[in-house]
PDB file of C-alpha atoms and ligand atoms in Angstrom:
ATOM      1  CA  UNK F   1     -58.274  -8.368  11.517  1.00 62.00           C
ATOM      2  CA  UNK F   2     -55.328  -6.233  10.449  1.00 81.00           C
ATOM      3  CA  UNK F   3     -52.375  -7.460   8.575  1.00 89.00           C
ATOM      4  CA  UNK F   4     -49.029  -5.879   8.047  1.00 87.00           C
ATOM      5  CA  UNK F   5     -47.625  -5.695   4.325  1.00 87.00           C
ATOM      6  CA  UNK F   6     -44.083  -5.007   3.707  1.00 85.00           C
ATOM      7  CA  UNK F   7     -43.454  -6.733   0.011  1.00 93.00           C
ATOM      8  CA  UNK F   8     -45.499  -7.666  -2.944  1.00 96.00           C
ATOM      9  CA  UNK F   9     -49.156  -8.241  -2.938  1.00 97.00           C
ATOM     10  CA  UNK F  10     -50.794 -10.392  -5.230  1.00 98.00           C
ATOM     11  CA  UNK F  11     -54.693 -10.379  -5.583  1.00 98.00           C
ATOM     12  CA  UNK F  12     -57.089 -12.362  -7.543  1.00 98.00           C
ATOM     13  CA  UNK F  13     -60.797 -12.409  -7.301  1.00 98.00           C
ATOM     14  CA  UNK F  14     -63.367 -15.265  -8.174  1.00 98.00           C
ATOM     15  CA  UNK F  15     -61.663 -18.584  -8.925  1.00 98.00           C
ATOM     16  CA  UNK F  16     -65.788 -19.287  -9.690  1.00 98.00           C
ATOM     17  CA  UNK F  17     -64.773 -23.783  -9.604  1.00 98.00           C
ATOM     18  CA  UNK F  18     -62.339 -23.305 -12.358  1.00 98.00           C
ATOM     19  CA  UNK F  19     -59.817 -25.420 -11.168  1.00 98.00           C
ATOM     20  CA  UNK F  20     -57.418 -24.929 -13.797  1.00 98.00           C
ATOM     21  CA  UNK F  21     -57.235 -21.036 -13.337  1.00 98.00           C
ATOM     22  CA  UNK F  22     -56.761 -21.264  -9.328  1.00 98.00           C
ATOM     23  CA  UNK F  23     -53.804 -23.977  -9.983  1.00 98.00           C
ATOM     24  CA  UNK F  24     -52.432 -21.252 -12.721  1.00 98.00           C
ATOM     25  CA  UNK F  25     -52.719 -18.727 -10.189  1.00 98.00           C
ATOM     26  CA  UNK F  26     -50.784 -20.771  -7.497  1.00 98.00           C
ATOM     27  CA  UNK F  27     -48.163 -21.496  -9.848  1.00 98.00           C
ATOM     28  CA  UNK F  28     -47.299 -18.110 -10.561  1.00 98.00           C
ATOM     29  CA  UNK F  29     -47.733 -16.833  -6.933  1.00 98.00           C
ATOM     30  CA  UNK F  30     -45.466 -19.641  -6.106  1.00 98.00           C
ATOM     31  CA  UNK F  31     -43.069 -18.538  -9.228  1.00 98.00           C
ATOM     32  CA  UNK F  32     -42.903 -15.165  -7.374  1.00 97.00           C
ATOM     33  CA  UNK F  33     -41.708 -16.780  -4.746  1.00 97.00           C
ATOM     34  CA  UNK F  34     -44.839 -15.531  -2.858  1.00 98.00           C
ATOM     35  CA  UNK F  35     -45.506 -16.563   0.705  1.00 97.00           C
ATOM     36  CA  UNK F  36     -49.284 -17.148   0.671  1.00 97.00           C
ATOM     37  CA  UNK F  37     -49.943 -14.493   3.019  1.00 96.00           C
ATOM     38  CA  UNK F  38     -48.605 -12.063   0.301  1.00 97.00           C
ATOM     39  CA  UNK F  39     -51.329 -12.991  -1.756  1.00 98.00           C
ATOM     40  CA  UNK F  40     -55.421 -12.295  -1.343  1.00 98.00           C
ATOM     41  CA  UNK F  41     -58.635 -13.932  -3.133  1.00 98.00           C
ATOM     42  CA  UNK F  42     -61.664 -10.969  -2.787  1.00 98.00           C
ATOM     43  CA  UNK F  43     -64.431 -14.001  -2.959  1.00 98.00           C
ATOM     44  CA  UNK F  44     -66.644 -15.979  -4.585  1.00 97.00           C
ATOM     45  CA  UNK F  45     -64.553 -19.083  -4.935  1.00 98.00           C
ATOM     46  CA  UNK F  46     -67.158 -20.993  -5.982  1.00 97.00           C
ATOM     47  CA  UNK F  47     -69.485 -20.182  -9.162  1.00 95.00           C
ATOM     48  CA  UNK F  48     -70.135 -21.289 -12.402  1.00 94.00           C
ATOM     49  CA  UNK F  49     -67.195 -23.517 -13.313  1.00 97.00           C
ATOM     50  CA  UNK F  50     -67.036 -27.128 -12.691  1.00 97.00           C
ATOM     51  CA  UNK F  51     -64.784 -28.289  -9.604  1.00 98.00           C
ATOM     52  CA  UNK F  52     -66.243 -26.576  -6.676  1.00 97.00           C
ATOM     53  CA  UNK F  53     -65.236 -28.945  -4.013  1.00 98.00           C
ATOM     54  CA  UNK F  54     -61.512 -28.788  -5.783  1.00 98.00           C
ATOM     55  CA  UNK F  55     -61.075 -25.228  -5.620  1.00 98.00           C
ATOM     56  CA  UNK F  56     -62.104 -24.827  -1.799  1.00 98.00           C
ATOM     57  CA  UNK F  57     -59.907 -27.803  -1.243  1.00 98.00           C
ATOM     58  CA  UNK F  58     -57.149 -25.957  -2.875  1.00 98.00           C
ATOM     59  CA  UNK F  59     -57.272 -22.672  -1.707  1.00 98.00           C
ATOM     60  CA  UNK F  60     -57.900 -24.002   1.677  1.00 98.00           C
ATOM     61  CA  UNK F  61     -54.340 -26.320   0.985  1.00 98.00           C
ATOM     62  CA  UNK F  62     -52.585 -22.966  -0.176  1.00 98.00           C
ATOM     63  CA  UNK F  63     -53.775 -20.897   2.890  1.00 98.00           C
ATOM     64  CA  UNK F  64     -54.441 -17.661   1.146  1.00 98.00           C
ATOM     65  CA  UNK F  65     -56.449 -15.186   3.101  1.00 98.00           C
ATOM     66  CA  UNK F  66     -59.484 -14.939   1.552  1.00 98.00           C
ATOM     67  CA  UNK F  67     -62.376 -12.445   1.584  1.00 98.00           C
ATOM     68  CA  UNK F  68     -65.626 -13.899   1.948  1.00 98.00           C
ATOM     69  CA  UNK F  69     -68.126 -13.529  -1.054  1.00 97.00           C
ATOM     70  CA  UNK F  70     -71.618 -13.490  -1.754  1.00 95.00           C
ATOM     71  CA  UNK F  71     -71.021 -17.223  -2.946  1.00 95.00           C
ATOM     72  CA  UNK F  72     -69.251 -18.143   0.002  1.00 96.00           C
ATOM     73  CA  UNK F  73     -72.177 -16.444   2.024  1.00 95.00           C
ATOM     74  CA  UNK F  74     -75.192 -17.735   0.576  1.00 93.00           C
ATOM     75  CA  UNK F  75     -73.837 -21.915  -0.078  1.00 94.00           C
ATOM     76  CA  UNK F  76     -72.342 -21.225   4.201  1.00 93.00           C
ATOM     77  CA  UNK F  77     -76.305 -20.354   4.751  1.00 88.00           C
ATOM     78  CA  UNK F  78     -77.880 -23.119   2.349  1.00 82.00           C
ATOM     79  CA  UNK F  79     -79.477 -20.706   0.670  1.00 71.00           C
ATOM     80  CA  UNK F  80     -81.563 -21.206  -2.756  1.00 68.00           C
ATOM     81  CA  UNK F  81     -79.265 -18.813  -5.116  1.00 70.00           C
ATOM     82  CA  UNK F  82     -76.023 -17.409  -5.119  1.00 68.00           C
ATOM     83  CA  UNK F  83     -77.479 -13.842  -4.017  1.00 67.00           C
ATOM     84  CA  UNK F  84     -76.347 -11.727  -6.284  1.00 68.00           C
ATOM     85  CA  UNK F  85     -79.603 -10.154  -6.560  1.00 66.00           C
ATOM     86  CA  UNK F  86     -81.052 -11.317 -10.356  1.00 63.00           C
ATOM     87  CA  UNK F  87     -84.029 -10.194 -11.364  1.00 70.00           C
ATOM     88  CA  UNK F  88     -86.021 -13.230 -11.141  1.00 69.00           C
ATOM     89  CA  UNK F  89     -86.416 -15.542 -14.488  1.00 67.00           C
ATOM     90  CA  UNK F  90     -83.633 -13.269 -15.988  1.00 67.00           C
ATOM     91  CA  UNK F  91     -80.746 -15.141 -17.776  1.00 64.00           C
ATOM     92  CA  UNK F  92     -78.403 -14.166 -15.091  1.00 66.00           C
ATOM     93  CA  UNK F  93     -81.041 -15.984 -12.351  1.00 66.00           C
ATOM     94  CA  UNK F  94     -81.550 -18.878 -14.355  1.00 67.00           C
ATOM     95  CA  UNK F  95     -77.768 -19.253 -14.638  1.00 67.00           C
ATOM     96  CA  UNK F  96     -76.625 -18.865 -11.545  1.00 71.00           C
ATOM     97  CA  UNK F  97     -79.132 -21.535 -10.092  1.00 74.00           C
ATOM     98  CA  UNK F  98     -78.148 -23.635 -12.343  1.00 80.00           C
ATOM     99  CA  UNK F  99     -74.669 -24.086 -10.918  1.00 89.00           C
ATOM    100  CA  UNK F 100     -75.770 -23.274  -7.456  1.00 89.00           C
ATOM    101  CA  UNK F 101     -77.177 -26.438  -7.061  1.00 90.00           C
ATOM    102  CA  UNK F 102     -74.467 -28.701  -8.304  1.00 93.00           C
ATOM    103  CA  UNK F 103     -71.634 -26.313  -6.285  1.00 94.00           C
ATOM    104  CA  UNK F 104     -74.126 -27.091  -2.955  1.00 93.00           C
ATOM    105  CA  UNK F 105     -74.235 -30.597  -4.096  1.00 93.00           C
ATOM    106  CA  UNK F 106     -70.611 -31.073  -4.084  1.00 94.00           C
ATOM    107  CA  UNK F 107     -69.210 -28.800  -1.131  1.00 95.00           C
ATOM    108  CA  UNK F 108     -69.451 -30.526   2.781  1.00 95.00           C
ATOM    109  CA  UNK F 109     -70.411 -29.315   5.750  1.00 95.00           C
ATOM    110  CA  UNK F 110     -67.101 -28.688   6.720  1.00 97.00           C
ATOM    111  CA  UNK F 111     -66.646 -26.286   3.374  1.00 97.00           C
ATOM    112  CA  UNK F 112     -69.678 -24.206   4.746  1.00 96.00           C
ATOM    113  CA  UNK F 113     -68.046 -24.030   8.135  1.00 97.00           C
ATOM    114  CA  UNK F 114     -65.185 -22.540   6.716  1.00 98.00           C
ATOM    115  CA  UNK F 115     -66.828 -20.185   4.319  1.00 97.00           C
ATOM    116  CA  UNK F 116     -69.090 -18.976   7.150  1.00 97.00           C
ATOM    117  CA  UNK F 117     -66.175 -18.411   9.176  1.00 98.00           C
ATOM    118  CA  UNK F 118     -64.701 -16.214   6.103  1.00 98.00           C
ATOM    119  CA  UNK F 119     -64.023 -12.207   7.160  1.00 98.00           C
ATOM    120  CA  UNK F 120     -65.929  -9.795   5.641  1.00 98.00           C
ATOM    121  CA  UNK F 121     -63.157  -7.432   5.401  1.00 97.00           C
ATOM    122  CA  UNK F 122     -59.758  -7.527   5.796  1.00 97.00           C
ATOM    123  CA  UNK F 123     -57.861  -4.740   6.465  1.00 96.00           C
ATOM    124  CA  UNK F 124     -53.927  -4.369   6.178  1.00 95.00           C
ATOM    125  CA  UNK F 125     -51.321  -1.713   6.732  1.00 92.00           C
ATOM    126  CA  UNK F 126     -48.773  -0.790   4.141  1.00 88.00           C
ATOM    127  CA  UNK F 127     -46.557   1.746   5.574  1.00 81.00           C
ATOM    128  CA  UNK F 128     -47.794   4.968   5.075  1.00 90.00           C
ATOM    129  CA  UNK F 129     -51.134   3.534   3.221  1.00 95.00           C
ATOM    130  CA  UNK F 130     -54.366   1.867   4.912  1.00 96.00           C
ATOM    131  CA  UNK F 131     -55.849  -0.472   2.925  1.00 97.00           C
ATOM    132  CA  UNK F 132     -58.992  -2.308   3.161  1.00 98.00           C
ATOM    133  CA  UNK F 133     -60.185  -5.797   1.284  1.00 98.00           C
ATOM    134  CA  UNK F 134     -63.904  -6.250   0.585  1.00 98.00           C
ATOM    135  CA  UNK F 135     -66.027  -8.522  -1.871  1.00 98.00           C
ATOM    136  CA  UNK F 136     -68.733  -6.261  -3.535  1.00 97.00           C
ATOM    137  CA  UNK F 137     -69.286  -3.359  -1.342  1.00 97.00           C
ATOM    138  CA  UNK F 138     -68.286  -2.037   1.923  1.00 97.00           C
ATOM    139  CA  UNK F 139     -71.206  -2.943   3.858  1.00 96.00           C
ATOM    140  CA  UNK F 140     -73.135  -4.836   0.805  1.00 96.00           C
ATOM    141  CA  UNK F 141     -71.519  -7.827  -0.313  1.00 96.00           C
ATOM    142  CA  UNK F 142     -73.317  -8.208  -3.180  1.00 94.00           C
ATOM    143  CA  UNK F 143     -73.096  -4.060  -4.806  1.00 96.00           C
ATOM    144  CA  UNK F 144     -71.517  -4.112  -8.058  1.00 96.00           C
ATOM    145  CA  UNK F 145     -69.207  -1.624  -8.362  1.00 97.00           C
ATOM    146  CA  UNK F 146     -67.652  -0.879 -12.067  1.00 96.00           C
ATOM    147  CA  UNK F 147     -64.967   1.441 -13.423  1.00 95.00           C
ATOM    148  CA  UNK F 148     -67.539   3.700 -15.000  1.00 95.00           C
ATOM    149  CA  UNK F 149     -69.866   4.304 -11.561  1.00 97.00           C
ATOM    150  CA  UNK F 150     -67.445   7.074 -10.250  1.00 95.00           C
ATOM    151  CA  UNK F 151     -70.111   8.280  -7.712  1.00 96.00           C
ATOM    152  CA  UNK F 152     -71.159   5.001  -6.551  1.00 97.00           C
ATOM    153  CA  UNK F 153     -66.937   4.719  -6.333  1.00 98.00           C
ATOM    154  CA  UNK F 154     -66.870   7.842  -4.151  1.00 97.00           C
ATOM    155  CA  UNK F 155     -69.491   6.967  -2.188  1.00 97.00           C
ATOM    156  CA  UNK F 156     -68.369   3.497  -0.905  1.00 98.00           C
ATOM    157  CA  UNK F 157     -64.380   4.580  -0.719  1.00 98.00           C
ATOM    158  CA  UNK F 158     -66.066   7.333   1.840  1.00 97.00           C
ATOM    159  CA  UNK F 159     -67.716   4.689   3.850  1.00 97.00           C
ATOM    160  CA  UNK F 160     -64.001   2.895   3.635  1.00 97.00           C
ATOM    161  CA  UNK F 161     -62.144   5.315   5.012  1.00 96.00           C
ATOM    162  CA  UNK F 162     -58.816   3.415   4.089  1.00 97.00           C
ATOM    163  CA  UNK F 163     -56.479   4.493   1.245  1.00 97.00           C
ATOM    164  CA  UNK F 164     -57.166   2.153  -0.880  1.00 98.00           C
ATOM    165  CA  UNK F 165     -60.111  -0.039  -1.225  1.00 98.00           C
ATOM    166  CA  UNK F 166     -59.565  -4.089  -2.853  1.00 98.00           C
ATOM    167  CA  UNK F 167     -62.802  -5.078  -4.040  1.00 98.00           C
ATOM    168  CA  UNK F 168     -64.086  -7.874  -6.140  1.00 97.00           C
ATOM    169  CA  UNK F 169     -67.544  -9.148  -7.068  1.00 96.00           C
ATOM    170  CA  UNK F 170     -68.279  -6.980 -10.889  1.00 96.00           C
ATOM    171  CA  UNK F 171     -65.780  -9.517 -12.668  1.00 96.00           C
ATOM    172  CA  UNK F 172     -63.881  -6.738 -14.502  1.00 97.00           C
ATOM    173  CA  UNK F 173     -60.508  -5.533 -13.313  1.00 97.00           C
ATOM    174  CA  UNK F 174     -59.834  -1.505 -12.626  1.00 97.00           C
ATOM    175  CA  UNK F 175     -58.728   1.069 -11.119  1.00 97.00           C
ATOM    176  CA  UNK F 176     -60.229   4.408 -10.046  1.00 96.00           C
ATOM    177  CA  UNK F 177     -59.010   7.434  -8.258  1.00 96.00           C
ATOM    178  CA  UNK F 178     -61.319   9.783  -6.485  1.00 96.00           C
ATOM    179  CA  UNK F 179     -59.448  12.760  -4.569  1.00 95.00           C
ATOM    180  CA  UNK F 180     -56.856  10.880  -2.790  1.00 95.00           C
ATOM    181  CA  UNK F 181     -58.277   7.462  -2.388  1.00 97.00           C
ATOM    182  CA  UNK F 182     -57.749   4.643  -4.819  1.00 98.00           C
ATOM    183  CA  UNK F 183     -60.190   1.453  -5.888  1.00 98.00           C
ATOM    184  CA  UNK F 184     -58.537  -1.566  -7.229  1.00 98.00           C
ATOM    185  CA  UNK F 185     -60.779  -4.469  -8.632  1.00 98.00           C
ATOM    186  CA  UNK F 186     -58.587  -7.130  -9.532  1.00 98.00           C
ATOM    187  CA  UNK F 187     -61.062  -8.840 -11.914  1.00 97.00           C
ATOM    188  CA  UNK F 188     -61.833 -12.774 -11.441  1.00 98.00           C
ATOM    189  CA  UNK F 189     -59.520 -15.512 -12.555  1.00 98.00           C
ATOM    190  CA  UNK F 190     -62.134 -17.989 -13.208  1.00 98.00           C
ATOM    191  CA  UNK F 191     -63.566 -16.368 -15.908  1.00 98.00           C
ATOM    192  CA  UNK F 192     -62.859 -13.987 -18.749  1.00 98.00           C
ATOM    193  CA  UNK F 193     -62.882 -10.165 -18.596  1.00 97.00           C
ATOM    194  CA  UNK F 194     -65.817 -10.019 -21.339  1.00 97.00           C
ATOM    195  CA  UNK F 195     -62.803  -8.594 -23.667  1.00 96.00           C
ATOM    196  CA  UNK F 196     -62.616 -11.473 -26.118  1.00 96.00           C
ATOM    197  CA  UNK F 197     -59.615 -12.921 -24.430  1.00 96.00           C
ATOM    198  CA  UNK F 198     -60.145 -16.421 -23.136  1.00 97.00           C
ATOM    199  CA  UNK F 199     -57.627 -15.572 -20.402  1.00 97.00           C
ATOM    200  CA  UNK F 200     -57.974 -13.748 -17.298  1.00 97.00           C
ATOM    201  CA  UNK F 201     -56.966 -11.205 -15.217  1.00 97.00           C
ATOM    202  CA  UNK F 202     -55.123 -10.429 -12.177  1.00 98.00           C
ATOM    203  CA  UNK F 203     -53.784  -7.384  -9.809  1.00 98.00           C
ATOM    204  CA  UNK F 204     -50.145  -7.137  -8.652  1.00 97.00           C
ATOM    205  CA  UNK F 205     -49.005  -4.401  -5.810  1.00 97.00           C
ATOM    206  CA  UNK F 206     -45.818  -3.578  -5.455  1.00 95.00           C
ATOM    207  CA  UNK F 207     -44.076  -1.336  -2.951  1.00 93.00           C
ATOM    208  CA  UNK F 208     -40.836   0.867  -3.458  1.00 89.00           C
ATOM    209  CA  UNK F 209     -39.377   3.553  -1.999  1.00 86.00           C
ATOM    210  CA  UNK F 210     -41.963   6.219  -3.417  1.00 84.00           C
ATOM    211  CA  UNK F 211     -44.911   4.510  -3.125  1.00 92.00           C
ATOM    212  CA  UNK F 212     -47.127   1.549  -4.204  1.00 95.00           C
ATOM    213  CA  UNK F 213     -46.797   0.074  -8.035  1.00 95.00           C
ATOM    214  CA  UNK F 214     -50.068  -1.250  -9.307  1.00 96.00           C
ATOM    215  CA  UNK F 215     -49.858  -3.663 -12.433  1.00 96.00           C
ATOM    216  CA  UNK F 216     -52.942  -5.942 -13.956  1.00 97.00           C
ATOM    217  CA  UNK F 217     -51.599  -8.998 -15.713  1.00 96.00           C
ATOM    218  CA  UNK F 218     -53.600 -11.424 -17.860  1.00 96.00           C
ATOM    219  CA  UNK F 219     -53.592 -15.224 -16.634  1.00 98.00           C
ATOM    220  CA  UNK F 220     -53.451 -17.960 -19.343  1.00 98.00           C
ATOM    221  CA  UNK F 221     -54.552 -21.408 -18.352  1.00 98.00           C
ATOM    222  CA  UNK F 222     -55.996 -24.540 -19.885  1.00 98.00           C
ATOM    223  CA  UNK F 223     -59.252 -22.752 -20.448  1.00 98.00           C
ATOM    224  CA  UNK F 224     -60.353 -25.208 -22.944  1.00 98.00           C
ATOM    225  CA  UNK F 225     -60.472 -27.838 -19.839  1.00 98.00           C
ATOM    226  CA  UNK F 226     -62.233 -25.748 -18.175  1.00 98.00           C
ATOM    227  CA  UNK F 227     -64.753 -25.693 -20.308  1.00 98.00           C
ATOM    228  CA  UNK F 228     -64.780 -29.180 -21.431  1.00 98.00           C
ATOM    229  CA  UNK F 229     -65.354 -30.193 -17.543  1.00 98.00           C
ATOM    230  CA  UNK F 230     -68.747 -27.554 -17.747  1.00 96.00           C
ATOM    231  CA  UNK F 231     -69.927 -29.320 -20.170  1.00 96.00           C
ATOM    232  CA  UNK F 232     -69.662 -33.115 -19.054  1.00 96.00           C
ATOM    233  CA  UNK F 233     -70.982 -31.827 -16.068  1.00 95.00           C
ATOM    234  CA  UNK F 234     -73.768 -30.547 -17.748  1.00 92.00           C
ATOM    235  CA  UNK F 235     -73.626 -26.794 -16.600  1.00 91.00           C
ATOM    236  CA  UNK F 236     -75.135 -24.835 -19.539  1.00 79.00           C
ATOM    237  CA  UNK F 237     -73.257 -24.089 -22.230  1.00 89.00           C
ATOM    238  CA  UNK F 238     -73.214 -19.813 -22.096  1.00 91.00           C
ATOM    239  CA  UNK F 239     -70.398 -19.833 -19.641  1.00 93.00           C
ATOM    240  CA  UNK F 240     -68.222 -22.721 -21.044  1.00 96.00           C
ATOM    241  CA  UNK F 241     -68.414 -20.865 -24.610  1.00 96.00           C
ATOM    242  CA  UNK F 242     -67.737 -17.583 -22.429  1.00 97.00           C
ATOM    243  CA  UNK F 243     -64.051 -19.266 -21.384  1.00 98.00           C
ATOM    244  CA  UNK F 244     -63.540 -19.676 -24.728  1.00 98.00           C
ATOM    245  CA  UNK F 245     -64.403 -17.031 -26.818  1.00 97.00           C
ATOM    246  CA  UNK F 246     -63.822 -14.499 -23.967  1.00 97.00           C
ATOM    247  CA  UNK F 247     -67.336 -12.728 -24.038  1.00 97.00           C
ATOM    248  CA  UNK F 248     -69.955 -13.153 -21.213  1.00 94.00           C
ATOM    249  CA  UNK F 249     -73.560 -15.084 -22.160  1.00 90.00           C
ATOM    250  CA  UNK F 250     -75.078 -11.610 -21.158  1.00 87.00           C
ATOM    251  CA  UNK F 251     -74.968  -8.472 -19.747  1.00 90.00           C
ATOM    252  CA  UNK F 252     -77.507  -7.648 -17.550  1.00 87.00           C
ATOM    253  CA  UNK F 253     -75.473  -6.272 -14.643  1.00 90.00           C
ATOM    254  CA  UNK F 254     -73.589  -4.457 -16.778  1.00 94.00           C
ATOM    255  CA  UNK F 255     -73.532  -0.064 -16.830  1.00 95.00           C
ATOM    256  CA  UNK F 256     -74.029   1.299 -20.318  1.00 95.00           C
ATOM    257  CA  UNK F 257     -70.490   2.017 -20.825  1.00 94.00           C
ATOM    258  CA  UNK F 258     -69.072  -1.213 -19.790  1.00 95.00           C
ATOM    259  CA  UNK F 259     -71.563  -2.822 -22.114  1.00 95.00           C
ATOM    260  CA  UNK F 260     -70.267  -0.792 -24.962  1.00 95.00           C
ATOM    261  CA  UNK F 261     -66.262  -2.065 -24.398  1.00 94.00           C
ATOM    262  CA  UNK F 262     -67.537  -4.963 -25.349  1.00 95.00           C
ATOM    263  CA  UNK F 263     -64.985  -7.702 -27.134  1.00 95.00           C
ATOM    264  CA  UNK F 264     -62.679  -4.712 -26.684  1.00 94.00           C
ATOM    265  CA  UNK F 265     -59.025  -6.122 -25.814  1.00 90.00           C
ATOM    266  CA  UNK F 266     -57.996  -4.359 -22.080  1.00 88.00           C
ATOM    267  CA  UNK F 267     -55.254  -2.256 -22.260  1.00 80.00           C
ATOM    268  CA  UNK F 268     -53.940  -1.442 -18.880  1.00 74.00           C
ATOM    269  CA  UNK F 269     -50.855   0.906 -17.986  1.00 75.00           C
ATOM    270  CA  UNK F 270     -49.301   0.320 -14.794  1.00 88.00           C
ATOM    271  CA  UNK F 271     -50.583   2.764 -11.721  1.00 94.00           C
ATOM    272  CA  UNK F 272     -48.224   4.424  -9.103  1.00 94.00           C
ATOM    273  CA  UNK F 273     -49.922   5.754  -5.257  1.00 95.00           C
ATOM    274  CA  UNK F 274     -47.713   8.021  -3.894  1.00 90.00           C
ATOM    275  CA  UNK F 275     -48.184   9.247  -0.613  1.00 88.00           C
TER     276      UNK F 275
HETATM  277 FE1  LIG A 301     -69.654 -11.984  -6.015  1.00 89.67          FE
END
């Protein structure tokens, strides 16, 4: 599937069932005056939040192209766990069963059917620039890829072969360079960037006559719904706190470095891609 760009380009990864965040997002896609297929989710729709029938619902009703994740994957297959890859019995594992279950409780068969018949990639064309759209990695769904992993960076934007790669999956908005290729995570809307900042993040692309202007921009939403909803339904408490206070319940998958930032506010400058 290849898809021709000409304006802006709005992406957001992992609405993760907060509702609140994905409507945020649609307002200010809508604000932009942004025609839904200007805009891209890289996956995992559903996760740890609390409306995960309302969020596939709603980004099914917007008609966003979406990426699938390894979410989407593993609740289209019925499978036990979101597939991530935990260690088992870690706190990461034990979370993410725990909302596994009530996401596969709530979703029908008709959400599977549509999340199995998610692409894996999506690639578009952006006159002079190839881009491609992917959830983790290229040809692993589930590979966290962060800002400081330059070689795992080089290694996967070589198996791209595109421009510039749109991934999602880590949960932490960047951008990395390597020779003349680009990576842009856009982060996850549905939950904080681990920076102390209850809100989240998002990735805008913008094209002019030079190039391709890249700008992350926090979302604010009713976060403290969001995590009032977790807790009626009973979710565990680590990732309701975590939309309010901003900081993650742990950091297993996290590299050293990324560990390290934090609580640290993100500070991000705008990119340019020239050709
Ligand atoms: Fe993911």
């Amino acid at each position: 599937m290849k898809r021709r760009l000409n304006g802006p380009l709005l992406v957001f990864g992992g609405p993760y069932s907060n509702l609140e965040a994905l409507k945020a997002m649609r307002e200010i896609a809508d604000m932009r005056g942004l025609t839904p297929e200007q805009c891209l989710c890289t996956g995992d729709v559903v996760a740890y939040c609390a409306d995960a029938k309302a969020c596939v619902d709603e980004i099914r009703n917007w008609g966003v192209p979406v990426v699938m994740g390894n979410c989407e994957e593993s609740l289209a297959e019925g499978a036990s766990d979101c597939g991530c890859g935990f260690e088992e019995g870690t706190a990461c594992d034990l979370l993410s069963k725990q909302w596994f279950d009530y996401a596969s409780q709530q979703i029908t068969q008709d959400d599977r059917n549509w999340m199995a018949g998610l692409p894996r990639q999506i690639d578009y064309s952006y006159a002079p620039f190839r881009l491609k759209a992917i959830h983790g990695g290229v040809d692993e769904i589930n590979r966290f890829v962060f800002a400081s992993q330059k070689m795992i960076i080089s290694e996967e934007l070589l198996k791209a072969d595109v421009d510039i790669v749109l991934a999602g999956h880590c949960g932490l908005p960047f951008y990395q360079k390597v020779g003349d290729q680009h990576w842009i995570n856009a982060g996850v809307i549905g939950m904080p960037a681990n920076d102390a900042q209850p809100r989240s993040w998002y990735c805008l692309i913008e094209p002019d006559e030079n190039g391709l202007d890249v700008s992350f921009h926090q979302l604010a939403y009713n976060h403290e719904r969001s995590a009032e909803k977790m807790r009626q339904a009973e979710l565990g408490e680590g990732y309701a706190t975590a939309l309010e206070t901003g900081l993650w319940p742990n950091l297993d998958v996290l590299p050293e470095l990324e560990k390290k930032r934090t609580g640290q506010a993100l500070s991000f400058n705008r990119f340019r891609i020239n050709p």
